[in-house]
Tab-separated table of C-alpha atoms and ligand atoms in Angstrom:
chain	number	residue	atom	x	y	z
V	1	MET	CA	2.720	30.739	18.353
V	2	VAL	CA	5.663	31.390	16.038
V	3	ALA	CA	4.045	33.670	13.443
V	4	ARG	CA	0.844	34.485	11.591
V	5	VAL	CA	0.981	33.561	7.920
V	6	ALA	CA	-1.383	34.172	5.015
V	7	ALA	CA	-3.807	31.327	4.294
V	8	GLY	CA	-3.487	31.301	0.506
V	9	SER	CA	-6.191	29.824	-1.698
V	10	ARG	CA	-6.442	28.406	-5.171
V	11	ALA	CA	-7.053	31.954	-6.448
V	12	ASP	CA	-3.733	33.034	-4.925
V	13	ALA	CA	-1.998	30.159	-6.685
V	14	GLN	CA	-3.597	31.348	-9.914
V	15	GLN	CA	-2.290	34.870	-9.337
V	16	ALA	CA	1.156	33.510	-8.575
V	17	ILE	CA	1.149	31.569	-11.844
V	18	ASP	CA	-0.008	34.725	-13.682
V	19	ALA	CA	2.930	36.641	-12.224
V	20	ALA	CA	5.411	33.836	-12.975
V	21	ALA	CA	4.183	33.483	-16.546
V	22	ALA	CA	4.418	37.256	-17.094
V	23	ALA	CA	7.969	37.338	-15.707
V	24	PHE	CA	9.205	34.370	-17.753
V	25	PRO	CA	10.038	36.061	-21.091
V	26	GLY	CA	12.252	38.636	-19.378
V	27	TRP	CA	13.906	36.307	-16.885
V	28	SER	CA	14.583	33.578	-19.439
V	29	GLN	CA	16.553	36.139	-21.503
V	30	THR	CA	18.514	37.490	-18.535
V	31	PRO	CA	22.263	37.007	-19.073
V	32	ALA	CA	23.855	34.188	-17.098
V	33	ALA	CA	26.125	36.714	-15.399
V	34	GLU	CA	23.110	38.453	-13.873
V	35	ARG	CA	21.539	35.220	-12.652
V	36	GLN	CA	24.920	34.288	-11.202
V	37	ARG	CA	25.246	37.632	-9.436
V	38	ILE	CA	21.830	37.256	-7.800
V	39	PHE	CA	22.593	33.774	-6.500
V	40	LEU	CA	25.990	34.826	-5.115
V	41	LYS	CA	24.332	37.761	-3.350
V	42	ALA	CA	21.568	35.497	-1.997
V	43	ALA	CA	24.220	33.186	-0.519
V	44	ASP	CA	25.888	36.128	1.243
V	45	LEU	CA	22.576	37.489	2.517
V	46	LEU	CA	21.584	34.089	3.863
V	47	GLU	CA	24.885	33.735	5.714
V	48	SER	CA	24.482	37.186	7.241
V	49	ARG	CA	21.179	36.022	8.803
V	50	ARG	CA	22.534	32.720	10.121
V	51	ASP	CA	21.641	32.917	13.804
V	52	GLU	CA	18.185	34.317	13.141
V	53	ILE	CA	17.355	31.573	10.640
V	54	VAL	CA	18.716	28.767	12.823
V	55	GLY	CA	16.349	30.163	15.470
V	56	TRP	CA	13.441	30.069	13.018
V	57	LEU	CA	14.226	26.466	12.122
V	58	ALA	CA	14.144	25.503	15.803
V	59	ARG	CA	10.895	27.333	16.532
V	60	GLU	CA	9.063	26.391	13.364
V	61	THR	CA	10.246	22.819	12.875
V	62	GLY	CA	11.791	21.665	16.182
V	63	CYS	CA	15.180	21.495	14.469
V	64	SER	CA	18.170	21.003	16.807
V	65	PHE	CA	21.000	23.542	16.791
V	66	GLY	CA	23.295	21.038	15.079
V	67	PHE	CA	20.910	20.260	12.242
V	68	GLY	CA	20.012	23.945	11.889
V	69	MET	CA	23.687	24.807	11.492
V	70	PHE	CA	24.063	21.969	8.994
V	71	GLN	CA	21.231	23.399	6.895
V	72	MET	CA	22.713	26.890	7.143
V	73	GLY	CA	26.059	25.494	5.986
V	74	PHE	CA	24.559	23.600	3.079
V	75	VAL	CA	22.357	26.198	1.416
V	76	PRO	CA	24.941	28.960	0.757
V	77	GLY	CA	27.010	26.278	-1.018
V	78	LEU	CA	23.933	25.209	-2.958
V	79	PHE	CA	23.387	28.812	-4.109
V	80	ARG	CA	27.051	29.352	-5.002
V	81	GLN	CA	27.088	26.176	-7.060
V	82	ALA	CA	23.802	27.196	-8.674
V	83	ALA	CA	25.478	30.511	-9.555
V	84	GLY	CA	28.104	28.585	-11.510
V	85	ALA	CA	25.429	26.415	-13.130
V	86	ALA	CA	24.019	29.510	-14.846
V	87	TYR	CA	26.688	28.799	-17.491
V	88	ALA	CA	26.151	25.029	-17.611
V	89	PRO	CA	23.421	24.753	-20.270
V	90	ILE	CA	25.756	24.518	-23.229
V	91	GLY	CA	24.499	23.044	-26.483
V	92	GLN	CA	25.890	20.793	-29.175
V	93	ILE	CA	26.481	20.976	-32.903
V	94	ILE	CA	25.369	17.702	-34.446
V	95	PRO	CA	26.455	16.431	-37.882
V	96	SER	CA	23.453	16.551	-40.178
V	97	ASP	CA	23.011	14.249	-43.170
V	98	MET	CA	21.094	17.002	-44.953
V	99	PRO	CA	23.478	18.862	-47.313
V	100	GLY	CA	23.847	22.482	-46.246
V	101	ALA	CA	22.133	22.024	-42.899
V	102	PHE	CA	23.683	23.218	-39.657
V	103	ALA	CA	22.081	21.346	-36.737
V	104	MET	CA	22.199	22.296	-33.090
V	105	ALA	CA	20.896	20.988	-29.811
V	106	VAL	CA	20.285	23.873	-27.431
V	107	ARG	CA	18.866	23.977	-23.952
V	108	ARG	CA	16.079	26.372	-23.130
V	109	PRO	CA	14.310	27.014	-19.824
V	110	VAL	CA	10.938	25.290	-19.677
V	111	GLY	CA	8.703	28.107	-18.382
V	112	VAL	CA	6.936	28.227	-15.024
V	113	VAL	CA	8.057	25.534	-12.559
V	114	GLY	CA	5.868	24.537	-9.604
V	115	ALA	CA	7.849	23.586	-6.482
V	116	ILE	CA	6.254	21.755	-3.527
V	117	ALA	CA	8.534	21.425	-0.521
V	118	PRO	CA	8.290	19.693	2.868
V	119	TRP	CA	9.031	20.873	6.411
V	120	ASN	CA	11.623	18.361	7.573
V	121	ALA	CA	14.834	19.931	6.247
V	122	ALA	CA	12.828	23.031	5.425
V	123	LEU	CA	15.674	25.332	4.446
V	124	ILE	CA	17.599	22.855	2.279
V	125	LEU	CA	14.658	21.218	0.571
V	126	SER	CA	12.867	24.449	-0.305
V	127	ALA	CA	16.139	26.031	-1.490
V	128	ARG	CA	16.804	23.005	-3.666
V	129	SER	CA	13.299	23.148	-5.115
V	130	ILE	CA	13.834	26.694	-6.454
V	131	ALA	CA	17.602	27.032	-7.068
V	132	ALA	CA	18.098	24.973	-10.234
V	133	PRO	CA	14.792	26.020	-11.806
V	134	LEU	CA	15.565	29.723	-11.284
V	135	VAL	CA	19.182	29.688	-12.314
V	136	PHE	CA	18.383	27.921	-15.595
V	137	GLY	CA	16.006	30.780	-16.451
V	138	ASN	CA	12.624	29.468	-15.314
V	139	THR	CA	10.199	31.311	-13.095
V	140	VAL	CA	8.861	29.552	-10.013
V	141	VAL	CA	5.799	29.187	-7.825
V	142	LEU	CA	6.869	27.691	-4.490
V	143	LYS	CA	4.381	26.083	-2.126
V	144	PRO	CA	6.064	25.466	1.219
V	145	SER	CA	4.691	23.088	3.807
V	146	GLU	CA	2.157	24.531	6.229
V	147	GLU	CA	4.586	23.428	8.985
V	148	SER	CA	7.413	25.665	7.705
V	149	PRO	CA	5.947	28.627	5.806
V	150	PHE	CA	8.818	30.906	6.790
V	151	SER	CA	11.977	28.776	6.922
V	152	GLY	CA	10.770	26.729	3.953
V	153	GLY	CA	9.237	29.544	1.919
V	154	LEU	CA	8.869	33.208	2.821
V	155	VAL	CA	12.520	33.521	3.797
V	156	TRP	CA	13.378	33.129	0.091
V	157	GLY	CA	11.038	35.948	-0.822
V	158	GLU	CA	12.936	38.270	1.507
V	159	ILE	CA	16.398	37.102	0.497
V	160	PHE	CA	15.911	36.993	-3.267
V	161	ALA	CA	14.072	40.332	-3.329
V	162	GLU	CA	17.045	41.896	-1.548
V	163	ALA	CA	19.440	40.081	-3.889
V	164	GLY	CA	17.734	41.769	-6.845
V	165	LEU	CA	15.579	39.009	-8.321
V	166	PRO	CA	13.007	40.782	-10.514
V	167	ASP	CA	9.347	40.839	-9.479
V	168	GLY	CA	7.320	37.788	-10.442
V	169	VAL	CA	10.297	35.458	-10.939
V	170	LEU	CA	9.807	33.738	-7.574
V	171	ASN	CA	6.328	33.520	-6.060
V	172	ILE	CA	5.473	31.875	-2.760
V	173	VAL	CA	2.004	30.676	-1.816
V	174	THR	CA	1.516	29.743	1.847
V	175	HIS	CA	-1.668	28.135	3.080
V	176	ALA	CA	-3.605	26.983	6.125
V	177	PRO	CA	-3.064	23.489	7.574
V	178	GLY	CA	-4.690	20.839	5.417
V	179	GLU	CA	-5.223	23.251	2.500
V	180	ALA	CA	-2.351	22.151	0.258
V	181	ALA	CA	-4.492	20.300	-2.265
V	182	PRO	CA	-6.208	23.246	-4.020
V	183	ILE	CA	-2.846	24.940	-4.569
V	184	GLY	CA	-1.245	21.708	-5.725
V	185	ASP	CA	-4.200	21.100	-8.057
V	186	GLU	CA	-3.791	24.533	-9.621
V	187	LEU	CA	-0.080	23.922	-10.221
V	188	VAL	CA	-0.846	20.580	-11.817
V	189	GLN	CA	-3.726	21.772	-13.984
V	190	ASP	CA	-2.593	25.169	-15.259
V	191	PRO	CA	-0.954	24.534	-18.655
V	192	ARG	CA	1.497	27.403	-18.146
V	193	VAL	CA	3.210	25.416	-15.366
V	194	ARG	CA	5.502	23.230	-17.448
V	195	ARG	CA	7.305	21.218	-14.752
V	196	LEU	CA	6.789	20.330	-11.118
V	197	ASN	CA	9.125	19.224	-8.426
V	198	PHE	CA	7.906	17.597	-5.275
V	199	THR	CA	9.701	16.487	-2.117
V	200	GLY	CA	7.562	14.710	0.445
V	201	SER	CA	5.765	11.509	1.231
V	202	THR	CA	5.356	8.699	-1.281
V	203	ALA	CA	1.567	8.775	-0.867
V	204	THR	CA	1.255	12.468	-1.772
V	205	GLY	CA	3.904	12.188	-4.502
V	206	ARG	CA	2.056	9.290	-6.091
V	207	ARG	CA	-1.211	11.265	-6.181
V	208	LEU	CA	0.559	14.265	-7.640
V	209	ALA	CA	2.311	12.189	-10.319
V	210	GLU	CA	-0.979	10.517	-11.276
V	211	ALA	CA	-2.634	13.906	-11.699
V	212	ALA	CA	0.371	15.352	-13.539
V	213	GLY	CA	0.311	12.360	-15.878
V	214	ARG	CA	-3.159	13.330	-17.061
V	215	HIS	CA	-1.707	16.703	-18.047
V	216	LEU	CA	1.456	15.131	-19.539
V	217	LYS	CA	3.501	17.139	-17.087
V	218	ARG	CA	6.895	15.976	-15.869
V	219	VAL	CA	7.470	15.874	-12.102
V	220	VAL	CA	10.722	15.421	-10.234
V	221	LEU	CA	9.762	13.262	-7.270
V	222	GLU	CA	11.933	12.923	-4.192
V	223	LEU	CA	9.921	10.730	-1.848
V	224	GLY	CA	10.441	8.617	1.213
V	225	GLY	CA	13.030	5.994	2.045
V	226	GLN	CA	13.202	2.891	4.199
V	227	ASN	CA	16.957	3.133	4.122
V	228	PRO	CA	19.192	0.218	5.071
V	229	LEU	CA	22.503	0.531	6.880
V	230	ILE	CA	24.533	-2.673	6.547
V	231	VAL	CA	27.250	-3.263	9.134
V	232	LEU	CA	29.686	-5.922	7.903
V	233	SER	CA	31.774	-8.171	10.134
V	234	ASP	CA	35.000	-6.313	9.315
V	235	ALA	CA	33.627	-2.929	10.391
V	236	ASP	CA	35.446	-0.752	12.908
V	237	LEU	CA	33.030	-1.220	15.810
V	238	GLU	CA	33.249	2.234	17.349
V	239	TYR	CA	32.929	3.910	13.954
V	240	ALA	CA	29.966	1.707	13.036
V	241	VAL	CA	28.160	2.653	16.254
V	242	ASP	CA	28.757	6.379	15.733
V	243	ALA	CA	27.652	6.125	12.097
V	244	ALA	CA	24.493	4.193	12.940
V	245	ALA	CA	23.477	6.585	15.739
V	246	PHE	CA	24.033	9.633	13.534
V	247	GLY	CA	22.245	8.089	10.543
V	248	ALA	CA	19.251	6.978	12.568
V	249	PHE	CA	18.803	9.892	14.951
V	250	LEU	CA	19.958	13.133	13.317
V	251	HIS	CA	16.934	15.484	13.340
V	252	GLN	CA	15.121	12.791	15.366
V	253	GLY	CA	14.946	10.563	12.288
V	254	GLN	CA	12.821	12.985	10.275
V	255	ILE	CA	15.049	12.874	7.194
V	256	CYS	CA	14.196	11.028	4.002
V	257	MET	CA	17.709	9.497	4.089
V	258	SER	CA	17.610	8.397	7.769
V	259	ALA	CA	18.970	4.930	8.517
V	260	ARG	CA	15.795	3.058	9.420
V	261	ARG	CA	16.886	-0.564	9.100
V	262	ILE	CA	20.239	-1.507	10.592
V	263	ILE	CA	21.357	-4.885	9.263
V	264	VAL	CA	24.391	-6.378	10.992
V	265	GLU	CA	26.467	-9.480	10.266
V	266	ARG	CA	26.224	-12.051	13.025
V	267	SER	CA	29.877	-12.261	14.076
V	268	ILE	CA	29.926	-8.595	15.131
V	269	ALA	CA	26.246	-8.323	16.106
V	270	ASP	CA	26.328	-8.750	19.906
V	271	ALA	CA	29.094	-6.234	20.471
V	272	PHE	CA	27.640	-3.752	17.952
V	273	ILE	CA	24.072	-3.905	19.246
V	274	ASP	CA	25.195	-3.608	22.843
V	275	ALA	CA	27.337	-0.534	22.129
V	276	LEU	CA	24.709	1.095	19.893
V	277	THR	CA	22.018	0.558	22.514
V	278	ARG	CA	24.159	2.237	25.148
V	279	LYS	CA	24.977	5.173	22.875
V	280	THR	CA	21.329	5.592	21.867
V	281	ALA	CA	20.122	5.591	25.464
V	282	GLY	CA	22.569	8.430	26.217
V	283	LEU	CA	21.396	10.875	23.511
V	284	LYS	CA	19.940	14.020	25.052
V	285	VAL	CA	16.217	14.469	24.434
V	286	GLY	CA	14.447	17.804	24.872
V	287	ASP	CA	14.379	21.469	23.907
V	288	PRO	CA	16.028	22.068	20.518
V	289	LYS	CA	17.091	25.540	21.633
V	290	GLU	CA	19.557	23.923	24.097
V	291	LEU	CA	22.741	23.503	22.113
V	292	ASP	CA	23.529	19.931	23.208
V	293	THR	CA	20.058	18.518	22.501
V	294	ILE	CA	20.218	15.736	19.907
V	295	ILE	CA	16.578	14.617	19.901
V	296	GLY	CA	14.125	17.507	19.668
V	297	PRO	CA	10.341	17.302	19.339
V	298	LEU	CA	8.590	15.596	16.464
V	299	ILE	CA	6.877	17.958	14.063
V	300	ASN	CA	3.357	17.591	15.521
V	301	PRO	CA	1.244	15.428	17.859
V	302	ALA	CA	-0.008	13.303	14.951
V	303	ALA	CA	3.577	12.299	14.131
V	304	LEU	CA	4.199	11.375	17.772
V	305	GLU	CA	1.084	9.190	17.826
V	306	MET	CA	1.989	7.511	14.535
V	307	VAL	CA	5.487	6.586	15.740
V	308	GLN	CA	4.109	5.240	19.028
V	309	ARG	CA	1.451	3.235	17.184
V	310	ARG	CA	3.983	1.623	14.848
V	311	VAL	CA	6.338	0.694	17.693
V	312	ASP	CA	3.493	-0.700	19.822
V	313	ALA	CA	2.125	-2.728	16.904
V	314	ALA	CA	5.552	-4.232	16.211
V	315	VAL	CA	5.961	-5.139	19.893
V	316	ALA	CA	2.494	-6.709	19.948
V	317	SER	CA	3.591	-8.965	17.111
V	318	GLY	CA	6.826	-10.081	18.744
V	319	ALA	CA	9.363	-7.242	18.389
V	320	ARG	CA	11.600	-6.226	21.278
V	321	VAL	CA	12.440	-2.646	22.281
V	322	LEU	CA	16.174	-2.446	23.083
V	323	THR	CA	15.982	1.166	24.269
V	324	GLY	CA	13.436	3.993	24.137
V	325	GLY	CA	9.993	3.084	22.868
V	326	ALA	CA	7.954	5.925	24.378
V	327	ALA	CA	7.353	9.649	24.191
V	328	THR	CA	8.853	12.220	26.539
V	329	GLY	CA	6.616	15.283	26.212
V	330	PRO	CA	6.575	16.278	22.512
V	331	CYS	CA	9.697	14.189	21.827
V	332	PHE	CA	9.963	10.499	21.071
V	333	GLN	CA	12.875	8.786	22.784
V	334	PRO	CA	15.583	7.479	20.463
V	335	THR	CA	14.498	3.907	19.943
V	336	LEU	CA	16.006	0.639	18.723
V	337	VAL	CA	13.755	-2.320	18.020
V	338	SER	CA	14.855	-5.868	17.223
V	339	ASN	CA	12.958	-9.003	16.130
V	340	VAL	CA	10.655	-6.874	13.986
V	341	PRO	CA	8.305	-9.075	11.906
V	342	ALA	CA	8.892	-8.651	8.175
V	343	ASP	CA	5.248	-7.852	7.474
V	344	SER	CA	4.881	-5.177	10.188
V	345	ASP	CA	4.425	-1.510	9.312
V	346	LEU	CA	7.650	-0.704	11.155
V	347	ASP	CA	9.571	-2.955	8.776
V	348	ARG	CA	7.760	-2.027	5.584
V	349	MET	CA	6.854	1.648	5.905
V	350	GLU	CA	8.876	4.773	6.411
V	351	THR	CA	8.358	5.864	10.025
V	352	PHE	CA	9.367	9.512	10.313
V	353	GLY	CA	10.827	9.518	13.801
V	354	PRO	CA	13.806	8.422	15.929
V	355	VAL	CA	13.211	4.696	15.543
V	356	ALA	CA	15.519	2.200	13.856
V	357	THR	CA	15.110	-1.527	13.551
V	358	VAL	CA	18.062	-3.847	14.134
V	359	GLU	CA	18.369	-7.150	12.372
V	360	VAL	CA	21.093	-9.816	12.425
V	361	VAL	CA	22.019	-11.698	9.240
V	362	ASP	CA	24.385	-14.610	8.597
V	363	ASN	CA	26.389	-13.190	5.711
V	364	GLU	CA	26.641	-10.373	3.157
V	365	ASP	CA	24.314	-12.061	0.658
V	366	ASP	CA	21.565	-12.139	3.272
V	367	ALA	CA	22.362	-8.528	4.110
V	368	VAL	CA	21.811	-7.492	0.484
V	369	THR	CA	18.587	-9.516	0.284
V	370	ARG	CA	17.225	-7.830	3.386
V	371	ALA	CA	18.458	-4.371	2.322
V	372	ASN	CA	16.533	-4.729	-0.931
V	373	ALA	CA	13.404	-6.159	0.707
V	374	THR	CA	11.574	-2.837	0.533
V	375	SER	CA	9.479	-0.981	-1.993
V	376	TYR	CA	11.683	2.087	-1.412
V	377	GLY	CA	15.134	2.839	-2.830
V	378	LEU	CA	16.528	6.198	-1.751
V	379	ALA	CA	19.722	6.054	0.311
V	380	SER	CA	21.811	3.325	1.937
V	381	GLY	CA	25.088	2.733	3.720
V	382	ILE	CA	27.537	-0.149	4.052
V	383	ILE	CA	29.986	0.027	6.955
V	384	THR	CA	33.112	-1.988	6.198
V	385	SER	CA	36.868	-1.568	6.559
V	386	ASP	CA	37.328	-3.138	3.119
V	387	PRO	CA	36.559	-0.613	0.336
V	388	ASP	CA	36.664	-3.310	-2.376
V	389	ARG	CA	34.141	-5.469	-0.574
V	390	GLY	CA	31.949	-2.414	0.025
V	391	THR	CA	32.134	-1.295	-3.605
V	392	ALA	CA	31.196	-4.751	-4.850
V	393	LEU	CA	28.171	-4.810	-2.542
V	394	ALA	CA	27.180	-1.232	-3.439
V	395	SER	CA	26.311	-2.253	-6.986
V	396	ARG	CA	23.883	-4.853	-5.611
V	397	ILE	CA	21.838	-2.429	-3.504
V	398	ASP	CA	18.656	-1.113	-5.158
V	399	ALA	CA	18.988	2.510	-4.139
V	400	GLY	CA	19.699	5.826	-5.843
V	401	ILE	CA	22.442	6.542	-3.305
V	402	VAL	CA	24.929	4.133	-1.674
V	403	HIS	CA	27.669	5.264	0.701
V	404	VAL	CA	30.465	2.786	1.406
V	405	ASN	CA	31.864	3.037	4.923
V	406	ASP	CA	29.363	5.742	5.745
V	407	GLN	CA	25.729	5.940	6.805
V	408	PRO	CA	22.921	7.079	4.458
V	409	VAL	CA	22.382	10.685	5.612
V	410	HIS	CA	24.615	12.718	3.367
V	411	ASP	CA	24.106	15.262	0.605
V	412	GLU	CA	26.206	17.744	-1.313
V	413	PRO	CA	24.747	20.285	-3.717
V	414	GLN	CA	26.627	18.976	-6.773
V	415	MET	CA	25.645	15.305	-6.410
V	416	PRO	CA	22.890	13.477	-8.323
V	417	PHE	CA	20.372	13.215	-5.496
V	418	GLY	CA	17.328	10.998	-5.924
V	419	GLY	CA	15.898	7.531	-5.587
V	420	VAL	CA	14.634	4.478	-7.411
V	421	LYS	CA	11.441	2.438	-6.943
V	422	ASP	CA	8.897	4.112	-4.616
V	423	SER	CA	11.461	6.726	-3.592
V	424	GLY	CA	10.780	8.642	-6.787
V	425	TRP	CA	12.467	9.649	-10.010
V	426	GLY	CA	14.508	12.490	-11.416
V	427	ARG	CA	17.568	14.066	-9.856
V	428	PHE	CA	18.211	17.253	-7.964
V	429	GLY	CA	21.791	18.435	-7.701
V	430	GLY	CA	24.391	20.232	-9.767
V	431	THR	CA	24.123	19.933	-13.502
V	432	PHE	CA	22.056	16.729	-13.164
V	433	ALA	CA	19.084	18.992	-12.458
V	434	MET	CA	19.592	20.514	-15.902
V	435	ASP	CA	17.828	17.553	-17.489
V	436	GLU	CA	14.844	18.244	-15.257
V	437	PHE	CA	14.531	22.001	-15.605
V	438	THR	CA	15.598	22.734	-19.171
V	439	GLU	CA	14.181	21.577	-22.466
V	440	MET	CA	16.488	20.322	-25.211
V	441	ARG	CA	15.595	21.857	-28.575
V	442	TRP	CA	16.787	20.763	-32.020
V	443	ILE	CA	17.385	23.732	-34.280
V	444	THR	CA	18.589	23.584	-37.865
V	445	VAL	CA	19.760	26.294	-40.210
V	446	GLN	CA	19.629	25.459	-43.932
V	447	ARG	CA	22.442	27.402	-45.589
V	448	GLY	CA	21.334	27.063	-49.144
V	449	ARG	CA	18.549	25.432	-51.099
V	450	ARG	CA	17.824	21.842	-50.172
V	451	PRO	CA	16.120	19.621	-52.736
V	452	PHE	CA	12.425	18.741	-52.300
V	453	PRO	CA	10.842	15.787	-54.137
V	454	PHE	CA	7.927	17.822	-55.474
H	1	ADP	P1	4.799	15.035	5.103
H	1	ADP	O1	3.843	14.032	5.659
H	1	ADP	O2	6.213	14.679	5.265
H	1	ADP	O3	4.473	16.442	5.452
H	1	ADP	P2	3.576	15.449	2.584
H	1	ADP	O4	3.793	14.678	1.335
H	1	ADP	O5	2.213	15.467	3.165
H	1	ADP	O6	4.657	14.895	3.554
H	1	ADP	O7	4.025	16.951	2.404
H	1	ADP	C1	5.006	17.399	1.497
H	1	ADP	C2	4.468	18.624	0.794
H	1	ADP	O8	3.335	18.224	0.043
H	1	ADP	C3	4.004	19.746	1.724
H	1	ADP	O9	4.306	20.994	1.136
H	1	ADP	C4	2.517	19.526	1.760
H	1	ADP	O10	1.790	20.689	2.084
H	1	ADP	C5	2.272	19.114	0.331
H	1	ADP	N1	0.998	18.453	0.069
H	1	ADP	C6	0.252	17.703	0.893
H	1	ADP	N2	-0.871	17.286	0.259
H	1	ADP	C7	-0.824	17.788	-0.998
H	1	ADP	C8	-1.676	17.728	-2.148
H	1	ADP	N3	-2.814	17.051	-2.137
H	1	ADP	N4	-1.282	18.381	-3.278
H	1	ADP	C9	-0.133	19.068	-3.302
H	1	ADP	N5	0.706	19.156	-2.268
H	1	ADP	C10	0.381	18.547	-1.121
């Protein structure tokens, strides 16, 4: 057991919304300098607890030391950039055709924001779900995943309280396994919650967006990905292999951006697949507390079973396991599968685990066709030594994020992060999040007497 955590109910969500709504008038009027100060302090406090929190990430979510350190590196930067964004909501003065009228567009915070975060990159994704909403002057109710109530939730209560965030501005509702729905329902249905943001599976996001639609409530949705990594014939072979292994297997493939479909041009395919298979087979599987472990445990036994089921089903319909293909204790071995039928679940559906499919294509047009043959559209990568060729192809990939000569797993706090198609809508990141978590208002001042027709 890692910890005992409160099993919050719908009534607790209601209380959290009460507190957030009561805190909104004060917080929304707080000077930008004060919001900035709190976020800068939160970044420092987080850094001062680095080793402890990396430990929490390992124990709560099976996160390897490397990915824990990556998360701990990312979030202070996210907070420091958020601190700067306190000054970003500037308005406009717009020429009015009404004589004597002075017209402005000004941004205002929206009110209470509901944030629903997942467990997989618990620290980053929960931090992202609260940072922009708070710094733009909204109050927040955060519902972390039941798999990461501390490193994806309660940790922010401790850090922001110490940083001086006033009471009621950030509220966190944890819950028992399987009890997310009542809290989510309350966030969707209470009219005081003006916006939602959700990071998680496409199935849950779709249900949430349907329900939010009935209440005419906007939701930022960051959902799954079935992300392609294209390896072109002119790629540097060693670099391509390192990129593919990192993209597919970081955090044992439990990242929405993970490279799940590796698509390689035929002329380089044999050498690339051979080298990638050897590298994959050599990745250390085991205890995430050991510093050199690359592949830690999957989040829970159900995830392990699901990954095994998908791999077995693909094999039963003709696929071939190049390496891996089975569990080792609570871990799934890093796995490459070729000859995967196009209609199999492994090809079509996001499989949250260390499994990538490998596919050989004749040319770059076929690579683009295959890359786009998915209902998802989050992240993608094109490995090539020719930046012009890569840039030309990038515009043909249906994804919110394309990295040329890199793999898909990459994020920086200031970038417009989000997907197209079933990967969601809206953007986290930098000032792009301003469109999501502020409301544009049109205000006019009539400096005289305008004529009226009657
Ligand atoms: P995953 O399978 O990756 O955990 P989920 O979409 O189930 O993805 O989880 C993402 C977040 O959504 C978690 O915080 C989870 O508790 C929450 N969640 C799950 N079901 C619901 C629901 N019915 N309403 C609101 N949130 C939910």
